[in-house]
PDB file of C-alpha atoms in Angstrom:
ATOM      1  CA  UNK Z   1       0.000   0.000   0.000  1.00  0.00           C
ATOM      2  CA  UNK Z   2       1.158   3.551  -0.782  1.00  0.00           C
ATOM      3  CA  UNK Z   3       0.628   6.796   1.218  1.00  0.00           C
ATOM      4  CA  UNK Z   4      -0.928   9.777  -0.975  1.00  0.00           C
ATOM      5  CA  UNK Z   5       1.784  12.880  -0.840  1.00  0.00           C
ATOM      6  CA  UNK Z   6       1.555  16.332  -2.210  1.00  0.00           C
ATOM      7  CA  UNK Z   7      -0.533  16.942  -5.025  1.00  0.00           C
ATOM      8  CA  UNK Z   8       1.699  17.403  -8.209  1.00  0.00           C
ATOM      9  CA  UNK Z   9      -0.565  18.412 -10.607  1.00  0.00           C
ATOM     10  CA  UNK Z  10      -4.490  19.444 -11.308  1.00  0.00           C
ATOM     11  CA  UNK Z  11      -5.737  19.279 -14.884  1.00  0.00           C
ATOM     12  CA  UNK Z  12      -9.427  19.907 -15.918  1.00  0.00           C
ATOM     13  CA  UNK Z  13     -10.885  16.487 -14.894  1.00  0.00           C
ATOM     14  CA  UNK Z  14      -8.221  15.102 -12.128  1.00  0.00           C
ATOM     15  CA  UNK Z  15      -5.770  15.525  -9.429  1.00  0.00           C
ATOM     16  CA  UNK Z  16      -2.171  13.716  -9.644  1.00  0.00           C
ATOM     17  CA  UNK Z  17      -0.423  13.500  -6.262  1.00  0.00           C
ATOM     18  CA  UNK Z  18       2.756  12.062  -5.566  1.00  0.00           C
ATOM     19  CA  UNK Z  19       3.227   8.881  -3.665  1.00  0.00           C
ATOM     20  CA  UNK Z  20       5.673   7.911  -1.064  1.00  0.00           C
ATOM     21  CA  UNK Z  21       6.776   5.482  -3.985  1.00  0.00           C
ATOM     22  CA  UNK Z  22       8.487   7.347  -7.112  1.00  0.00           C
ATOM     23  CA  UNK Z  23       6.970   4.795  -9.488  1.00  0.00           C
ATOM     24  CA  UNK Z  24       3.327   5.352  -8.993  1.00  0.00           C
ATOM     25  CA  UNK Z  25       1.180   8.444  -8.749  1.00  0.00           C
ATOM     26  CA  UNK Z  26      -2.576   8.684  -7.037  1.00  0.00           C
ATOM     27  CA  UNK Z  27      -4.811  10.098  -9.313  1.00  0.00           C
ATOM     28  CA  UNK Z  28      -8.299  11.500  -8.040  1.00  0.00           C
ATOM     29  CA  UNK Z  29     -10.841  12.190 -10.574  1.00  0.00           C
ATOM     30  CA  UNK Z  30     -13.034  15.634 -10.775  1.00  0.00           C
ATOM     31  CA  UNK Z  31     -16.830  16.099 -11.299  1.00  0.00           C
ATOM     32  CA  UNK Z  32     -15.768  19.242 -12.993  1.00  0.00           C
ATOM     33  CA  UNK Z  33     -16.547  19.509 -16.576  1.00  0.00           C
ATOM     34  CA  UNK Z  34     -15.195  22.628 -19.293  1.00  0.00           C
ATOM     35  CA  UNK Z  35     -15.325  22.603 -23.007  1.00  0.00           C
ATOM     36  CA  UNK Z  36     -14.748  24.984 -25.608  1.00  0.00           C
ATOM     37  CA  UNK Z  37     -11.180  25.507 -24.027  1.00  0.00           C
ATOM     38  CA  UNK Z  38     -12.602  26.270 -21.126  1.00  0.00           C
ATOM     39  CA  UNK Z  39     -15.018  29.034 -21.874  1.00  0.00           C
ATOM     40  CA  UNK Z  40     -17.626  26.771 -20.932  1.00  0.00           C
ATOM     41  CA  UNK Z  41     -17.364  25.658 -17.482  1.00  0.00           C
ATOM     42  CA  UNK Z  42     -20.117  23.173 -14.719  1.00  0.00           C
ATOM     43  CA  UNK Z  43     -20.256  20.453 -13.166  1.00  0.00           C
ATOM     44  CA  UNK Z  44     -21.430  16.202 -13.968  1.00  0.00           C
ATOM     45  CA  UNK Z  45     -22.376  14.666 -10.798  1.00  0.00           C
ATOM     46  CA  UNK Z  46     -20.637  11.693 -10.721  1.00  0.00           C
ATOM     47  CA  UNK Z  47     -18.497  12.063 -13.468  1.00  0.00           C
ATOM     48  CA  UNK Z  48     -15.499  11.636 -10.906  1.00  0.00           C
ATOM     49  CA  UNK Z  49     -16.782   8.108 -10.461  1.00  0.00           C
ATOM     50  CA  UNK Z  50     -17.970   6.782 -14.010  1.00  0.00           C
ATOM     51  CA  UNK Z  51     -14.662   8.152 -15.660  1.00  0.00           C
ATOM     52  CA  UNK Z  52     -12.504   6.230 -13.043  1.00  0.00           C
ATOM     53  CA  UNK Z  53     -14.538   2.789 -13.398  1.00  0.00           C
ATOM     54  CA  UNK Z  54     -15.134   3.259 -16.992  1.00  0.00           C
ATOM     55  CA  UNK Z  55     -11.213   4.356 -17.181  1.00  0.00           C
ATOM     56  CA  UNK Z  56     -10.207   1.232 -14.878  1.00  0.00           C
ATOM     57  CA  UNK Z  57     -12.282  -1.284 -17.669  1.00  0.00           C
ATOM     58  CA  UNK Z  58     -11.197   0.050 -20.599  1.00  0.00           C
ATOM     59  CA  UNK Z  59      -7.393  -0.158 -19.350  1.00  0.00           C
ATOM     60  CA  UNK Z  60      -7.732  -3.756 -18.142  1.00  0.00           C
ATOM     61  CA  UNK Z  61      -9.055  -5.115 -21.434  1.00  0.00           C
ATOM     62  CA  UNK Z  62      -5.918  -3.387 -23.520  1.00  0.00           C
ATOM     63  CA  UNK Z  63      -3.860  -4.843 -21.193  1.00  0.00           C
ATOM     64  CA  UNK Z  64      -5.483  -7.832 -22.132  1.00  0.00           C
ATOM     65  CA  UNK Z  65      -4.496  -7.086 -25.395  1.00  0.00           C
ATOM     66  CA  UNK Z  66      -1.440  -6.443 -24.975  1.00  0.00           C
ATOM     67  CA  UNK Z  67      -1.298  -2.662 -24.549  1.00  0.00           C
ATOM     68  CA  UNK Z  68       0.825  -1.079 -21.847  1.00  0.00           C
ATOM     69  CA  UNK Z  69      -0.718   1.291 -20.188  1.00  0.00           C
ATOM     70  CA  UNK Z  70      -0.510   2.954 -17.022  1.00  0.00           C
ATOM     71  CA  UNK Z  71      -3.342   1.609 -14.659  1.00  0.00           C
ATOM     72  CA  UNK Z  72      -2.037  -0.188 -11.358  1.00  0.00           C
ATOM     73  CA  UNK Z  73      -5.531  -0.817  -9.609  1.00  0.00           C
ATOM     74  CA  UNK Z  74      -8.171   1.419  -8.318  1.00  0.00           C
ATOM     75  CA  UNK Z  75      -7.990   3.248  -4.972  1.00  0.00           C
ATOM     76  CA  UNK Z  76     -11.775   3.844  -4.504  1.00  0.00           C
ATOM     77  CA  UNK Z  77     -14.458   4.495  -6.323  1.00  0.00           C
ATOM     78  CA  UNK Z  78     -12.821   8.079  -7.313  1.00  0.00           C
ATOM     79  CA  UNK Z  79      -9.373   7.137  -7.439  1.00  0.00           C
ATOM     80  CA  UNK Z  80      -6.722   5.212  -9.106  1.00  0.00           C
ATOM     81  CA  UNK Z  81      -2.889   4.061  -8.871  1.00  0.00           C
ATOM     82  CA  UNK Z  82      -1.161   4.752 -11.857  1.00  0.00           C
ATOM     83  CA  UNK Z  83       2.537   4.645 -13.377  1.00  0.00           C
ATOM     84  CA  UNK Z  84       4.511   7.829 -12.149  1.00  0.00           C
ATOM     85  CA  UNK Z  85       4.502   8.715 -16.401  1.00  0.00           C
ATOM     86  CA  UNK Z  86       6.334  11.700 -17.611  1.00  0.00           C
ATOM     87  CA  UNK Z  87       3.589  12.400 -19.907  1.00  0.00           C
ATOM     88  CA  UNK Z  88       4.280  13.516 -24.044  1.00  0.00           C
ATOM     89  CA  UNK Z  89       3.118  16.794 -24.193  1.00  0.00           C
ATOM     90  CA  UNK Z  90       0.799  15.182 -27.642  1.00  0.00           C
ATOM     91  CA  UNK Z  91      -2.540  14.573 -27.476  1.00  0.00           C
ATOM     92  CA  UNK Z  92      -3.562  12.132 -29.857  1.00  0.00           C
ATOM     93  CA  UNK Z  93      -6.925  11.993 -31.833  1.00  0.00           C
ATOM     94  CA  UNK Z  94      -8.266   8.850 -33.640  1.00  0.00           C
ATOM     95  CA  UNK Z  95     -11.571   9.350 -35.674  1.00  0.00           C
ATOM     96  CA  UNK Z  96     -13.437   6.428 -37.018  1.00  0.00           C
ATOM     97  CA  UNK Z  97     -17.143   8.787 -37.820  1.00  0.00           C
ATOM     98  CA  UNK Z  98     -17.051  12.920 -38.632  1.00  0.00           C
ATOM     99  CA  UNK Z  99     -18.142  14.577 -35.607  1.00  0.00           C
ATOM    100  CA  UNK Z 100     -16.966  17.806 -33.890  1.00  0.00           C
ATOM    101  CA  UNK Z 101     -14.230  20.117 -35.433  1.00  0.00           C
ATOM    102  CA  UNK Z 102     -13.257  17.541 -37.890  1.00  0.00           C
ATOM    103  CA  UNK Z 103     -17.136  17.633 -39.493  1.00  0.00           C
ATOM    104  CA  UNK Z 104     -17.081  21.478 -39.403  1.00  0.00           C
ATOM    105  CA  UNK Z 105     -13.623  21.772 -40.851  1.00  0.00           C
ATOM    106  CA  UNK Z 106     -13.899  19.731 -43.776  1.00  0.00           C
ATOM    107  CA  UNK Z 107     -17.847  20.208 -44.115  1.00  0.00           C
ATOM    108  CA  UNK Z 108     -19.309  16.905 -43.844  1.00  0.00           C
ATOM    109  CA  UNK Z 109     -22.200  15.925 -42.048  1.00  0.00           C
ATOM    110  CA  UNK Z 110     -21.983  15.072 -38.851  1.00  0.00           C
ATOM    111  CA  UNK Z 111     -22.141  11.253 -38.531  1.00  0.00           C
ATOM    112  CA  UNK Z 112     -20.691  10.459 -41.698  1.00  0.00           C
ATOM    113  CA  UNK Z 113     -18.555   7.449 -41.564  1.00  0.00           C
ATOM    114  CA  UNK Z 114     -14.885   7.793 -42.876  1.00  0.00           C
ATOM    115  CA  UNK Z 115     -13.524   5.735 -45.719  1.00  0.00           C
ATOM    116  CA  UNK Z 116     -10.592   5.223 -43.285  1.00  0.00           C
ATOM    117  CA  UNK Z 117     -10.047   6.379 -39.759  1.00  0.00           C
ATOM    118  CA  UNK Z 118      -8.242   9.527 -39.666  1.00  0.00           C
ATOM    119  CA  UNK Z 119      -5.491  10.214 -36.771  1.00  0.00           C
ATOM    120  CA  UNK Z 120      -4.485  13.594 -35.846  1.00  0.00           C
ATOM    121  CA  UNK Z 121      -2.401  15.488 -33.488  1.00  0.00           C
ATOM    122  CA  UNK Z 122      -2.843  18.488 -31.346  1.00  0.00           C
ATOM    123  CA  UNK Z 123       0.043  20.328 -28.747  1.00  0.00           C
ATOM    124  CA  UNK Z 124      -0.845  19.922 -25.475  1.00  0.00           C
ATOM    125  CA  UNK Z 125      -1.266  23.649 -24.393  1.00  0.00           C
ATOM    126  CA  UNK Z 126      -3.578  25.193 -22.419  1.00  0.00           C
ATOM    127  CA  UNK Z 127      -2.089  28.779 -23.654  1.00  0.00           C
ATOM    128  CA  UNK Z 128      -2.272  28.007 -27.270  1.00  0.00           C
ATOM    129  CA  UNK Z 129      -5.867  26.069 -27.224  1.00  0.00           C
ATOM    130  CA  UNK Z 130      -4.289  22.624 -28.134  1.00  0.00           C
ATOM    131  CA  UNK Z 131      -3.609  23.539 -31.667  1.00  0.00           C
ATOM    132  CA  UNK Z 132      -3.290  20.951 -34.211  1.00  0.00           C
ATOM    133  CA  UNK Z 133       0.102  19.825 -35.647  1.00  0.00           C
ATOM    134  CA  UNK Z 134       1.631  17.273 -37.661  1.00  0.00           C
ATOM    135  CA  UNK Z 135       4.771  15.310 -37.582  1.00  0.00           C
ATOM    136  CA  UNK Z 136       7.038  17.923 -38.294  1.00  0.00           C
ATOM    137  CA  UNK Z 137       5.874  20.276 -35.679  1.00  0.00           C
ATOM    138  CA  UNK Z 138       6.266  17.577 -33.222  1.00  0.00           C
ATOM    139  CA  UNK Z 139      10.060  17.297 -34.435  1.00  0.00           C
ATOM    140  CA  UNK Z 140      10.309  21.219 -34.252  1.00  0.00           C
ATOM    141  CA  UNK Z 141       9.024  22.213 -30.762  1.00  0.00           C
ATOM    142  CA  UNK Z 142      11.116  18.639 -29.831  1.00  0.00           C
ATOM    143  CA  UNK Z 143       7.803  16.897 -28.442  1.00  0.00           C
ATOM    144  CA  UNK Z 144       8.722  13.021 -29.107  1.00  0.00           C
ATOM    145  CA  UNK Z 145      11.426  11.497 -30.762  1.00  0.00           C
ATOM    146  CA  UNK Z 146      10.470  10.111 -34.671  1.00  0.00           C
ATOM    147  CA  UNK Z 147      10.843   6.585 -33.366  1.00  0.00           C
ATOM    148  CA  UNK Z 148       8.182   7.159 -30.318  1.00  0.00           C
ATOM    149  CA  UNK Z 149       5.590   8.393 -32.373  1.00  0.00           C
ATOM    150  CA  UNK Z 150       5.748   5.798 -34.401  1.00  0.00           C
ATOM    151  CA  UNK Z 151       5.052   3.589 -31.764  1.00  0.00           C
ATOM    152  CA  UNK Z 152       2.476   6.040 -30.386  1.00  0.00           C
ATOM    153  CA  UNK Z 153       0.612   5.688 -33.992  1.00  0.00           C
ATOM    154  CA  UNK Z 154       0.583   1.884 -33.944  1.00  0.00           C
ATOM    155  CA  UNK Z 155      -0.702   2.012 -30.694  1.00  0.00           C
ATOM    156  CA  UNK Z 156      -3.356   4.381 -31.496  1.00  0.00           C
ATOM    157  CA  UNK Z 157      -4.249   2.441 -34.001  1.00  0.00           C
ATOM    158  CA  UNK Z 158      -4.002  -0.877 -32.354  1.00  0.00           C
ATOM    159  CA  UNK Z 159      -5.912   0.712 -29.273  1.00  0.00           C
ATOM    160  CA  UNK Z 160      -9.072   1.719 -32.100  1.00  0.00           C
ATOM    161  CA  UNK Z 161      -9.315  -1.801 -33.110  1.00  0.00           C
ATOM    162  CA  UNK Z 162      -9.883  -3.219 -29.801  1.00  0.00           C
ATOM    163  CA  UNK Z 163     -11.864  -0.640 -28.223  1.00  0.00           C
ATOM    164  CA  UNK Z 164     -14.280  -0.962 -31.326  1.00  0.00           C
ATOM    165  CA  UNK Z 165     -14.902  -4.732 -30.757  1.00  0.00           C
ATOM    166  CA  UNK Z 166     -15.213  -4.521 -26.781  1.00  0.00           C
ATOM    167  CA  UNK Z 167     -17.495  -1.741 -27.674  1.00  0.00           C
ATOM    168  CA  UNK Z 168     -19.568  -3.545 -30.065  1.00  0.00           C
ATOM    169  CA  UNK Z 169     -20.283  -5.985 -27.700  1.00  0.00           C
ATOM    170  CA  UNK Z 170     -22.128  -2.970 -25.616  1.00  0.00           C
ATOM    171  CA  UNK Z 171     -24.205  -1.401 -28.397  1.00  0.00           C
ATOM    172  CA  UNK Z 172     -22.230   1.387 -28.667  1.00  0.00           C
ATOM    173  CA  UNK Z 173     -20.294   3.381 -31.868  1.00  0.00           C
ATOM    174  CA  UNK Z 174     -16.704   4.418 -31.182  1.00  0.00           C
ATOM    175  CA  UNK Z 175     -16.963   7.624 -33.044  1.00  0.00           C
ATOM    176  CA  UNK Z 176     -13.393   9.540 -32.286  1.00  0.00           C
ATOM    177  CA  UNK Z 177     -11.577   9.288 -28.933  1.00  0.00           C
ATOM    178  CA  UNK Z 178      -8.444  10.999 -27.374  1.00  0.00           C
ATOM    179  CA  UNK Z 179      -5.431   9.271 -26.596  1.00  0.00           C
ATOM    180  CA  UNK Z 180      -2.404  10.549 -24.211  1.00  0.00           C
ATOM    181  CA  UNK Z 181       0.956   8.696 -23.822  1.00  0.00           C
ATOM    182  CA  UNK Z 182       3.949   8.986 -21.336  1.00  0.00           C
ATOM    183  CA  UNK Z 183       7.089   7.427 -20.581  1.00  0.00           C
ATOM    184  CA  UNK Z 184       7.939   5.257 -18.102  1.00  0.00           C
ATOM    185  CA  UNK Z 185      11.411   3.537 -17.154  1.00  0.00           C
ATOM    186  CA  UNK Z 186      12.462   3.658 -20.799  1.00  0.00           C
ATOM    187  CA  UNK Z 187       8.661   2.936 -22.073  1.00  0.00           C
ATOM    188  CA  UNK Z 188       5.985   4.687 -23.786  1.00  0.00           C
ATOM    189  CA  UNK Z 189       3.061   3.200 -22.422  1.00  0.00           C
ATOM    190  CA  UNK Z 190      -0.737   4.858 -22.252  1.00  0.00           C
ATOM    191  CA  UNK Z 191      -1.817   6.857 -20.004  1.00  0.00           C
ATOM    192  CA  UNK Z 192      -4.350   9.308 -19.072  1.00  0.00           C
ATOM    193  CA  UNK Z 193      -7.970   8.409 -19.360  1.00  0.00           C
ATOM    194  CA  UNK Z 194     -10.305   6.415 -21.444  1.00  0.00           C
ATOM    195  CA  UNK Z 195     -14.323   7.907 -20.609  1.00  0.00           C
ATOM    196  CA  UNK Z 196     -16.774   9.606 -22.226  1.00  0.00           C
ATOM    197  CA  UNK Z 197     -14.795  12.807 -21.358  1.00  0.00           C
ATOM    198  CA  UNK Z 198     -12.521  11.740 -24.119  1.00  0.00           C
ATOM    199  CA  UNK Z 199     -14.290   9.637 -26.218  1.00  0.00           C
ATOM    200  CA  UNK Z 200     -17.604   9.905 -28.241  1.00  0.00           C
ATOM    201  CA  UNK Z 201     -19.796   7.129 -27.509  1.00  0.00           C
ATOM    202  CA  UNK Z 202     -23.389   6.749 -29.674  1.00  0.00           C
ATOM    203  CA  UNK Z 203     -26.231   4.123 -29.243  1.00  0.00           C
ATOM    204  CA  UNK Z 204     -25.670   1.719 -32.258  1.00  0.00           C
ATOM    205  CA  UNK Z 205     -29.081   1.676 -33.339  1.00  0.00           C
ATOM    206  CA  UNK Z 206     -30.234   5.436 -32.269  1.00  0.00           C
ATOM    207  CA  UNK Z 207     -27.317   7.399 -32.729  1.00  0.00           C
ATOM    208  CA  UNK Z 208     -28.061   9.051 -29.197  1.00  0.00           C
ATOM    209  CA  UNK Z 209     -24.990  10.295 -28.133  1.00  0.00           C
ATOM    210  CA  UNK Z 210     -23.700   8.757 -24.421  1.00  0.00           C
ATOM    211  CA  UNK Z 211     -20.786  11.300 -24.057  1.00  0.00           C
ATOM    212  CA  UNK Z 212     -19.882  14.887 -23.432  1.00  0.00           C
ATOM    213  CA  UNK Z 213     -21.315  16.217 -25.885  1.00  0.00           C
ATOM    214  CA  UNK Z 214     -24.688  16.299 -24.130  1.00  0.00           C
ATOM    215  CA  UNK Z 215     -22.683  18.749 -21.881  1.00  0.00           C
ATOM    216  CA  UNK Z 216     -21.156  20.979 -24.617  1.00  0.00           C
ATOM    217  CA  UNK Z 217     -24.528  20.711 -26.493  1.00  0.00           C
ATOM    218  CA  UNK Z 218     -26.727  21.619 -23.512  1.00  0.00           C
ATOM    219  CA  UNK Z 219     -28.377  18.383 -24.858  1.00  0.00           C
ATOM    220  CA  UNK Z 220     -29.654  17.119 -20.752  1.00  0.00           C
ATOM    221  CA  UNK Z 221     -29.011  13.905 -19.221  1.00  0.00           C
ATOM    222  CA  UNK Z 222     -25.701  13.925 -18.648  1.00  0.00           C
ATOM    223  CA  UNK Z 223     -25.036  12.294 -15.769  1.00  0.00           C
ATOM    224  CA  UNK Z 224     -27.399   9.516 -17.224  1.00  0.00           C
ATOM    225  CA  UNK Z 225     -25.539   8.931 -20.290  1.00  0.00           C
ATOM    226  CA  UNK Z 226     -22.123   8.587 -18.202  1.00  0.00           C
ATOM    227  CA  UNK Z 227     -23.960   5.979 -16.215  1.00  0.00           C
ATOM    228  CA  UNK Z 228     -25.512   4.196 -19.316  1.00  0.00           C
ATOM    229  CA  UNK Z 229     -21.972   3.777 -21.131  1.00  0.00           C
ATOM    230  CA  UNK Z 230     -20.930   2.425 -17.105  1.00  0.00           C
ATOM    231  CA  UNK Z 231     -23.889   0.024 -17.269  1.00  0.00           C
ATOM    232  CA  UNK Z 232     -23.377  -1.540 -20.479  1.00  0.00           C
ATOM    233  CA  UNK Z 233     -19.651  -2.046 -20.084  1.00  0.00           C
ATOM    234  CA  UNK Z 234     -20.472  -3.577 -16.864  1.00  0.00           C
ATOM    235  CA  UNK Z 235     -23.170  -5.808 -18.293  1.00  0.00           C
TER     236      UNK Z 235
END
């Protein structure tokens, strides 16, 4: 068992705290939601605890897999042990359905499926909005060696696959998701979250959206569609 230390870090959904081991962080979840780079600010009860269990399911099963990620067990129903990652400063997006900025920027309807899933990169930066970049910005501003996002992209890629088939099983579309990555003793491994926070989750055979959308939309039901995505993984 680890002791919690001094918090090292709060983002816009959780808490990182040191641990009186260097290898592992405790990471406590936030009902706090934003969107729209934070212009848009409230709260999702409960969203502390879906995002952690959800989180905790979805990294079990790619570990199943065979992807490395950085889950070590949950704490409580808020809270999880993680890998003390030094995380790359790259967010990665994988999109398997236009939704969001990609349907606006390249004007096609929302819910049309791609021909091929499309991944993208943004900078991690508050500051700067999480701009988009490519390969060679990512080389420029020194992000990740050539060789680790490489690795990140089969990942990403290998990480779509599977979550689309555990979330067939559930009724549920894997639309786009967001994927973060860190090193770890010589490693990059993933990290971060896997939720409705950072994925887009629709009913298979409605097309209602179970994600946070229904927050940035002011669509209602919320909380419930959190707790629906919960239910049907745990089902």
């Amino acid at each position: 068992m680890v002791n919690k230390l001094e918090q090292l870090y709060e983002g816009k959904a959780k808490k990182v705290f040191k641990t009186d081991n260097p290898d592992l962080y405790w990471v406590e979840y936030k009902d706090d939601a934003t969107a729209f780079d934070g212009k848009k600010k409230g709260t999702i009860q409960g969203k502390s605890y879906f995002n952690n269990q959800i989180s905790a399911i979805f990294f079990k099963y790619l570990e199943e897999k065979g992807i490395t990620t950085h889950f070590v067990e949950l704490l409580s129903d808020t809270e999880m042990l993680v890998k003390a990652v030094e995380i790359i400063q790259v967010e990665v997006i994988v999109r398997n359905i236009a939704a969001g900025s990609l349907a606006k920027r390249l004007g096609l309807a929302e819910g049309t499926p791609l021909i091929k899933p499309v991944i993208e990169f943004c900078y991690k930066s508050d500051e700067l909005g999480d701009p988009m970049i490519n390969d060679y910005h990512i080389a420029t501003l020194d992000l990740a060696a050539e060789e680790e996002i490489a690795q990140i992209k089969k990942m990403a890629w290998d990480v779509n696959i599977f979550l689309k088939e555990r979330l067939t099983q559930c009724n549920l579309s894997l639309i786009d998701f967001k994927l973060e990555f860190g090193r770890y003793q010589g490693q990059v491994i993933l990290a971060d979250e896997i939720s409705p926070d950072t994925c887009r989750f629709w009913d298979t055979e409605t097309n209602e959206k179970l994600d946070k959308d229904r927050f940035r939309r002011d669509l209602g039901r919320v909380e419930e569609a959190y707790a629906e995505v919960l239910r049907r993984l745990q089902s």
